[in-house]
Amino acid sequence: VSPHHVGNPFISIAKRDAGFDNIEREMKDTIAWMLKKAGGRPSYIVASNHDDMLSRWILREDWRQDPGNAAFYLETALHMARSAKMAEGGAQYLDPFGYWIERLKPKGAQVRALRRNESLTIADIECSLHGDRGPSGARGSRVNLRRIGARTIIGHSHSPGIEEGCYQTGTMSRLNLEYNDGPSGWMHTHCSIDAFGKRHLHTFIQGRFCIK
């Protein structure tokens, strides 16, 4: 459902031939992957522009032009429509990605998708920010999230870094993708929080973050 692929028939052909054009199956595969990685530990999915792609697909596409995904589209749109209401801040409706996480995960599974603006603090560090959105509706970055009154860990840019109170991770994707030609600062970098509440960036080089 990537908006970056809209209007490109050749990418659509490649997806179809590789079996990458079934959205419901991809949701189920995503949940299975998360459950495997969680290993029974409480795990959280931070709301982000990645998850928003499902909602953007519902708003953008005509289900009649995609028979293979029509049933999943219509069921998703129906639940979004039934949840739509006016609140104090304006219209709101459910996030379809979070809805399907809750709907498809096994009973008792400790994996949960955070809502936008829902806080998650660990050792007084705000961990609920992906980094795509900044203060007061601005586009996010570690520069404008470095002084928001709390220490933070974000992702989003695929390039790690530290800017005062903000630590930024890298990516878990492949480093060479169809859209990132040229020099790149992307790295496989995670962030941990130790027992003293200190943050650490761990960069994996050829699959390892330490030498033998």
PDB file of C-alpha atoms in Angstrom:
ATOM      1  CA  VAL A   1       0.000   0.000   0.000  1.00  0.00           C
ATOM      2  CA  SER A   2       3.030   2.281  -0.256  1.00  0.00           C
ATOM      3  CA  PRO A   3       2.004   5.695  -1.594  1.00  0.00           C
ATOM      4  CA  HIS A   4       5.429   5.886  -3.229  1.00  0.00           C
ATOM      5  CA  HIS A   5       4.358   3.144  -5.657  1.00  0.00           C
ATOM      6  CA  VAL A   6       1.105   4.759  -6.788  1.00  0.00           C
ATOM      7  CA  GLY A   7       0.881   5.073 -10.560  1.00  0.00           C
ATOM      8  CA  ASN A   8       3.835   2.776 -11.305  1.00  0.00           C
ATOM      9  CA  PRO A   9       2.473  -0.246 -13.195  1.00  0.00           C
ATOM     10  CA  PHE A  10       5.848  -1.988 -13.320  1.00  0.00           C
ATOM     11  CA  ILE A  11       6.156  -2.115  -9.540  1.00  0.00           C
ATOM     12  CA  SER A  12       2.592  -3.444  -9.451  1.00  0.00           C
ATOM     13  CA  ILE A  13       3.584  -6.214 -11.859  1.00  0.00           C
ATOM     14  CA  ALA A  14       6.647  -7.096  -9.784  1.00  0.00           C
ATOM     15  CA  LYS A  15       4.544  -7.252  -6.603  1.00  0.00           C
ATOM     16  CA  ARG A  16       1.914  -9.415  -8.243  1.00  0.00           C
ATOM     17  CA  ASP A  17       4.434 -11.882  -9.672  1.00  0.00           C
ATOM     18  CA  ALA A  18       6.231 -12.141  -6.306  1.00  0.00           C
ATOM     19  CA  GLY A  19       2.989 -12.575  -4.355  1.00  0.00           C
ATOM     20  CA  PHE A  20       3.464  -9.262  -2.527  1.00  0.00           C
ATOM     21  CA  ASP A  21       0.075  -7.800  -3.450  1.00  0.00           C
ATOM     22  CA  ASN A  22      -2.136  -9.367  -0.753  1.00  0.00           C
ATOM     23  CA  ILE A  23      -2.601  -6.832   2.043  1.00  0.00           C
ATOM     24  CA  GLU A  24      -4.442  -9.098   4.492  1.00  0.00           C
ATOM     25  CA  ARG A  25      -1.709 -11.728   4.236  1.00  0.00           C
ATOM     26  CA  GLU A  26       0.937  -9.067   4.832  1.00  0.00           C
ATOM     27  CA  MET A  27      -0.868  -7.928   7.995  1.00  0.00           C
ATOM     28  CA  LYS A  28      -0.920 -11.519   9.279  1.00  0.00           C
ATOM     29  CA  ASP A  29       2.757 -12.019   8.412  1.00  0.00           C
ATOM     30  CA  THR A  30       3.614  -8.772  10.204  1.00  0.00           C
ATOM     31  CA  ILE A  31       1.863  -9.875  13.387  1.00  0.00           C
ATOM     32  CA  ALA A  32       3.510 -13.319  13.257  1.00  0.00           C
ATOM     33  CA  TRP A  33       6.926 -11.657  12.906  1.00  0.00           C
ATOM     34  CA  MET A  34       6.276  -9.320  15.852  1.00  0.00           C
ATOM     35  CA  LEU A  35       5.105 -12.158  18.094  1.00  0.00           C
ATOM     36  CA  LYS A  36       8.223 -14.149  17.253  1.00  0.00           C
ATOM     37  CA  LYS A  37      10.520 -11.212  18.041  1.00  0.00           C
ATOM     38  CA  ALA A  38       8.619 -10.313  21.222  1.00  0.00           C
ATOM     39  CA  GLY A  39       9.172 -13.777  22.645  1.00  0.00           C
ATOM     40  CA  GLY A  40       6.488 -13.308  25.300  1.00  0.00           C
ATOM     41  CA  ARG A  41       7.825  -9.941  26.485  1.00  0.00           C
ATOM     42  CA  PRO A  42       5.577  -6.838  26.508  1.00  0.00           C
ATOM     43  CA  SER A  43       6.142  -5.148  23.143  1.00  0.00           C
ATOM     44  CA  TYR A  44       4.818  -1.923  21.662  1.00  0.00           C
ATOM     45  CA  ILE A  45       4.402  -0.666  18.117  1.00  0.00           C
ATOM     46  CA  VAL A  46       5.057   3.063  17.992  1.00  0.00           C
ATOM     47  CA  ALA A  47       2.556   4.961  15.831  1.00  0.00           C
ATOM     48  CA  SER A  48       4.283   6.162  12.677  1.00  0.00           C
ATOM     49  CA  ASN A  49       4.007   7.134   9.037  1.00  0.00           C
ATOM     50  CA  HIS A  50       4.584   3.460   8.191  1.00  0.00           C
ATOM     51  CA  ASP A  51       1.375   2.364   9.905  1.00  0.00           C
ATOM     52  CA  ASP A  52      -0.471   5.341   8.412  1.00  0.00           C
ATOM     53  CA  MET A  53       0.043   3.867   4.936  1.00  0.00           C
ATOM     54  CA  LEU A  54      -2.860   1.478   5.541  1.00  0.00           C
ATOM     55  CA  SER A  55      -5.197   4.352   6.388  1.00  0.00           C
ATOM     56  CA  ARG A  56      -3.911   6.354   3.423  1.00  0.00           C
ATOM     57  CA  TRP A  57      -4.621   3.372   1.155  1.00  0.00           C
ATOM     58  CA  ILE A  58      -8.225   3.228   2.357  1.00  0.00           C
ATOM     59  CA  LEU A  59      -8.683   6.964   1.746  1.00  0.00           C
ATOM     60  CA  ARG A  60      -6.948   6.949  -1.630  1.00  0.00           C
ATOM     61  CA  GLU A  61      -7.929   3.813  -3.512  1.00  0.00           C
ATOM     62  CA  ASP A  62     -11.113   2.549  -5.153  1.00  0.00           C
ATOM     63  CA  TRP A  63     -11.773  -1.012  -3.972  1.00  0.00           C
ATOM     64  CA  ARG A  64     -13.479  -1.792  -7.275  1.00  0.00           C
ATOM     65  CA  GLN A  65     -10.115  -1.515  -9.017  1.00  0.00           C
ATOM     66  CA  ASP A  66      -8.427  -4.063  -6.736  1.00  0.00           C
ATOM     67  CA  PRO A  67     -10.497  -7.292  -6.624  1.00  0.00           C
ATOM     68  CA  GLY A  68      -7.809  -9.250  -4.757  1.00  0.00           C
ATOM     69  CA  ASN A  69      -7.945  -6.881  -1.786  1.00  0.00           C
ATOM     70  CA  ALA A  70     -11.574  -5.765  -2.073  1.00  0.00           C
ATOM     71  CA  ALA A  71     -12.963  -7.807   0.834  1.00  0.00           C
ATOM     72  CA  PHE A  72     -10.182  -6.685   3.194  1.00  0.00           C
ATOM     73  CA  TYR A  73     -10.614  -3.074   2.044  1.00  0.00           C
ATOM     74  CA  LEU A  74     -14.376  -3.090   2.595  1.00  0.00           C
ATOM     75  CA  GLU A  75     -14.186  -4.740   6.022  1.00  0.00           C
ATOM     76  CA  THR A  76     -11.538  -2.264   7.134  1.00  0.00           C
ATOM     77  CA  ALA A  77     -13.467   0.733   5.790  1.00  0.00           C
ATOM     78  CA  LEU A  78     -16.656  -0.498   7.487  1.00  0.00           C
ATOM     79  CA  HIS A  79     -15.015  -0.543  10.921  1.00  0.00           C
ATOM     80  CA  MET A  80     -13.500   2.887  10.279  1.00  0.00           C
ATOM     81  CA  ALA A  81     -16.919   4.223   9.286  1.00  0.00           C
ATOM     82  CA  ARG A  82     -18.641   2.778  12.357  1.00  0.00           C
ATOM     83  CA  SER A  83     -16.005   4.315  14.637  1.00  0.00           C
ATOM     84  CA  ALA A  84     -16.156   7.811  13.110  1.00  0.00           C
ATOM     85  CA  LYS A  85     -17.446  10.488  15.477  1.00  0.00           C
ATOM     86  CA  MET A  86     -17.031  14.123  16.435  1.00  0.00           C
ATOM     87  CA  ALA A  87     -14.887  14.761  19.507  1.00  0.00           C
ATOM     88  CA  GLU A  88     -13.792  17.965  21.246  1.00  0.00           C
ATOM     89  CA  GLY A  89     -10.841  18.371  18.887  1.00  0.00           C
ATOM     90  CA  GLY A  90     -12.772  17.487  15.721  1.00  0.00           C
ATOM     91  CA  ALA A  91     -13.580  14.334  13.769  1.00  0.00           C
ATOM     92  CA  GLN A  92     -11.842  11.100  14.707  1.00  0.00           C
ATOM     93  CA  TYR A  93     -11.951   7.429  13.734  1.00  0.00           C
ATOM     94  CA  LEU A  94      -9.994   4.289  14.517  1.00  0.00           C
ATOM     95  CA  ASP A  95      -6.515   3.595  13.189  1.00  0.00           C
ATOM     96  CA  PRO A  96      -6.935   0.570  10.892  1.00  0.00           C
ATOM     97  CA  PHE A  97      -3.422  -0.754  11.531  1.00  0.00           C
ATOM     98  CA  GLY A  98      -3.976  -0.807  15.304  1.00  0.00           C
ATOM     99  CA  TYR A  99      -7.427  -2.305  14.768  1.00  0.00           C
ATOM    100  CA  TRP A 100      -6.050  -5.261  12.823  1.00  0.00           C
ATOM    101  CA  ILE A 101      -3.256  -5.822  15.336  1.00  0.00           C
ATOM    102  CA  GLU A 102      -5.856  -6.217  18.077  1.00  0.00           C
ATOM    103  CA  ARG A 103      -8.160  -8.259  15.855  1.00  0.00           C
ATOM    104  CA  LEU A 104      -5.583 -10.769  14.571  1.00  0.00           C
ATOM    105  CA  LYS A 105      -3.167 -11.247  17.463  1.00  0.00           C
ATOM    106  CA  PRO A 106      -3.702 -14.338  19.672  1.00  0.00           C
ATOM    107  CA  LYS A 107      -5.517 -13.885  22.956  1.00  0.00           C
ATOM    108  CA  GLY A 108      -3.095 -12.881  25.687  1.00  0.00           C
ATOM    109  CA  ALA A 109      -0.331 -11.794  23.297  1.00  0.00           C
ATOM    110  CA  GLN A 110       1.620  -8.889  24.807  1.00  0.00           C
ATOM    111  CA  VAL A 111       1.956  -6.879  21.596  1.00  0.00           C
ATOM    112  CA  ARG A 112       0.092  -3.596  21.342  1.00  0.00           C
ATOM    113  CA  ALA A 113      -0.005  -0.724  18.872  1.00  0.00           C
ATOM    114  CA  LEU A 114       0.253   2.651  20.592  1.00  0.00           C
ATOM    115  CA  ARG A 115      -2.207   5.363  19.620  1.00  0.00           C
ATOM    116  CA  ARG A 116      -0.953   8.676  18.271  1.00  0.00           C
ATOM    117  CA  ASN A 117      -0.036  10.962  21.175  1.00  0.00           C
ATOM    118  CA  GLU A 118      -0.142   8.056  23.640  1.00  0.00           C
ATOM    119  CA  SER A 119       2.836   8.237  25.985  1.00  0.00           C
ATOM    120  CA  LEU A 120       5.184   5.348  26.739  1.00  0.00           C
ATOM    121  CA  THR A 121       7.958   6.138  29.201  1.00  0.00           C
ATOM    122  CA  ILE A 122      10.756   3.828  30.293  1.00  0.00           C
ATOM    123  CA  ALA A 123      13.116   5.188  32.972  1.00  0.00           C
ATOM    124  CA  ASP A 124      11.611   8.641  32.353  1.00  0.00           C
ATOM    125  CA  ILE A 125      12.521   8.413  28.648  1.00  0.00           C
ATOM    126  CA  GLU A 126       9.697   9.047  26.166  1.00  0.00           C
ATOM    127  CA  CYS A 127       9.628   6.078  23.790  1.00  0.00           C
ATOM    128  CA  SER A 128       6.334   6.716  21.973  1.00  0.00           C
ATOM    129  CA  LEU A 129       7.679   9.080  19.293  1.00  0.00           C
ATOM    130  CA  HIS A 130       8.623   7.656  15.910  1.00  0.00           C
ATOM    131  CA  GLY A 131      10.128  10.966  14.818  1.00  0.00           C
ATOM    132  CA  ASP A 132       7.952  11.653  11.783  1.00  0.00           C
ATOM    133  CA  ARG A 133       6.000  14.346  13.640  1.00  0.00           C
ATOM    134  CA  GLY A 134       7.538  17.187  15.602  1.00  0.00           C
ATOM    135  CA  PRO A 135       6.220  19.849  17.995  1.00  0.00           C
ATOM    136  CA  SER A 136       2.976  21.654  17.100  1.00  0.00           C
ATOM    137  CA  GLY A 137       2.437  19.782  13.842  1.00  0.00           C
ATOM    138  CA  ALA A 138       5.915  20.366  12.389  1.00  0.00           C
ATOM    139  CA  ARG A 139       7.793  17.633  10.555  1.00  0.00           C
ATOM    140  CA  GLY A 140       9.808  15.681  13.101  1.00  0.00           C
ATOM    141  CA  SER A 141      13.587  15.563  13.521  1.00  0.00           C
ATOM    142  CA  ARG A 142      15.999  14.975  16.355  1.00  0.00           C
ATOM    143  CA  VAL A 143      16.785  18.696  16.260  1.00  0.00           C
ATOM    144  CA  ASN A 144      13.234  19.828  17.069  1.00  0.00           C
ATOM    145  CA  LEU A 145      12.628  16.915  19.461  1.00  0.00           C
ATOM    146  CA  ARG A 146      15.794  17.464  21.495  1.00  0.00           C
ATOM    147  CA  ARG A 147      14.256  19.995  23.914  1.00  0.00           C
ATOM    148  CA  ILE A 148      10.644  19.041  24.480  1.00  0.00           C
ATOM    149  CA  GLY A 149      10.988  18.656  28.251  1.00  0.00           C
ATOM    150  CA  ALA A 150      11.718  14.916  28.186  1.00  0.00           C
ATOM    151  CA  ARG A 151      14.520  12.685  27.006  1.00  0.00           C
ATOM    152  CA  THR A 152      13.446  10.815  23.893  1.00  0.00           C
ATOM    153  CA  ILE A 153      14.253   7.898  21.608  1.00  0.00           C
ATOM    154  CA  ILE A 154      13.040   8.187  18.008  1.00  0.00           C
ATOM    155  CA  GLY A 155      13.550   6.486  14.651  1.00  0.00           C
ATOM    156  CA  HIS A 156      12.202   7.563  11.262  1.00  0.00           C
ATOM    157  CA  SER A 157      15.251   8.911   9.394  1.00  0.00           C
ATOM    158  CA  HIS A 158      17.034   5.517   9.095  1.00  0.00           C
ATOM    159  CA  SER A 159      20.232   7.321  10.116  1.00  0.00           C
ATOM    160  CA  PRO A 160      21.300   7.184  13.791  1.00  0.00           C
ATOM    161  CA  GLY A 161      22.443  10.132  15.841  1.00  0.00           C
ATOM    162  CA  ILE A 162      22.364  12.008  19.142  1.00  0.00           C
ATOM    163  CA  GLU A 163      21.203  15.581  19.560  1.00  0.00           C
ATOM    164  CA  GLU A 164      21.179  16.708  23.188  1.00  0.00           C
ATOM    165  CA  GLY A 165      18.218  14.908  24.811  1.00  0.00           C
ATOM    166  CA  CYS A 166      17.189  12.985  21.682  1.00  0.00           C
ATOM    167  CA  TYR A 167      18.673   9.647  20.612  1.00  0.00           C
ATOM    168  CA  GLN A 168      17.795   8.407  17.120  1.00  0.00           C
ATOM    169  CA  THR A 169      17.993   4.823  15.920  1.00  0.00           C
ATOM    170  CA  GLY A 170      18.766   3.586  12.422  1.00  0.00           C
ATOM    171  CA  THR A 171      16.709   1.151  10.357  1.00  0.00           C
ATOM    172  CA  MET A 172      15.914  -2.553  10.336  1.00  0.00           C
ATOM    173  CA  SER A 173      15.408  -2.584   6.569  1.00  0.00           C
ATOM    174  CA  ARG A 174      17.929  -3.507   3.915  1.00  0.00           C
ATOM    175  CA  LEU A 175      20.380  -0.665   3.376  1.00  0.00           C
ATOM    176  CA  ASN A 176      20.003  -0.635  -0.408  1.00  0.00           C
ATOM    177  CA  LEU A 177      16.403  -0.172  -1.508  1.00  0.00           C
ATOM    178  CA  GLU A 178      14.771   0.917  -4.745  1.00  0.00           C
ATOM    179  CA  TYR A 179      14.457   4.546  -3.657  1.00  0.00           C
ATOM    180  CA  ASN A 180      17.682   5.454  -1.806  1.00  0.00           C
ATOM    181  CA  ASP A 181      20.251   5.764  -4.567  1.00  0.00           C
ATOM    182  CA  GLY A 182      23.502   7.611  -3.910  1.00  0.00           C
ATOM    183  CA  PRO A 183      25.458   8.185  -0.696  1.00  0.00           C
ATOM    184  CA  SER A 184      23.564   7.209   2.425  1.00  0.00           C
ATOM    185  CA  GLY A 185      23.843   7.531   6.196  1.00  0.00           C
ATOM    186  CA  TRP A 186      21.510   4.597   6.814  1.00  0.00           C
ATOM    187  CA  MET A 187      22.722   2.115   9.425  1.00  0.00           C
ATOM    188  CA  HIS A 188      21.398  -0.869  11.347  1.00  0.00           C
ATOM    189  CA  THR A 189      21.344   0.810  14.760  1.00  0.00           C
ATOM    190  CA  HIS A 190      19.196   0.002  17.791  1.00  0.00           C
ATOM    191  CA  CYS A 191      18.861   1.841  21.103  1.00  0.00           C
ATOM    192  CA  SER A 192      18.762   0.244  24.552  1.00  0.00           C
ATOM    193  CA  ILE A 193      18.087   1.608  28.035  1.00  0.00           C
ATOM    194  CA  ASP A 194      20.186   0.142  30.842  1.00  0.00           C
ATOM    195  CA  ALA A 195      19.283  -0.370  34.502  1.00  0.00           C
ATOM    196  CA  PHE A 196      20.589   3.119  35.332  1.00  0.00           C
ATOM    197  CA  GLY A 197      18.297   4.802  32.806  1.00  0.00           C
ATOM    198  CA  LYS A 198      21.135   5.475  30.344  1.00  0.00           C
ATOM    199  CA  ARG A 199      20.639   5.122  26.605  1.00  0.00           C
ATOM    200  CA  HIS A 200      23.040   3.295  24.299  1.00  0.00           C
ATOM    201  CA  LEU A 201      23.160   3.055  20.502  1.00  0.00           C
ATOM    202  CA  HIS A 202      24.164  -0.336  19.102  1.00  0.00           C
ATOM    203  CA  THR A 203      25.223  -0.389  15.450  1.00  0.00           C
ATOM    204  CA  PHE A 204      25.330  -3.716  13.630  1.00  0.00           C
ATOM    205  CA  ILE A 205      28.064  -4.115  11.011  1.00  0.00           C
ATOM    206  CA  GLN A 206      27.558  -7.174   8.823  1.00  0.00           C
ATOM    207  CA  GLY A 207      25.060  -8.468  11.344  1.00  0.00           C
ATOM    208  CA  ARG A 208      27.235  -8.010  14.465  1.00  0.00           C
ATOM    209  CA  PHE A 209      27.395  -5.244  17.084  1.00  0.00           C
ATOM    210  CA  CYS A 210      30.577  -6.499  18.774  1.00  0.00           C
ATOM    211  CA  ILE A 211      33.831  -8.153  17.761  1.00  0.00           C
ATOM    212  CA  LYS A 212      34.769 -11.667  18.795  1.00  0.00           C
TER     213      LYS A 212
END
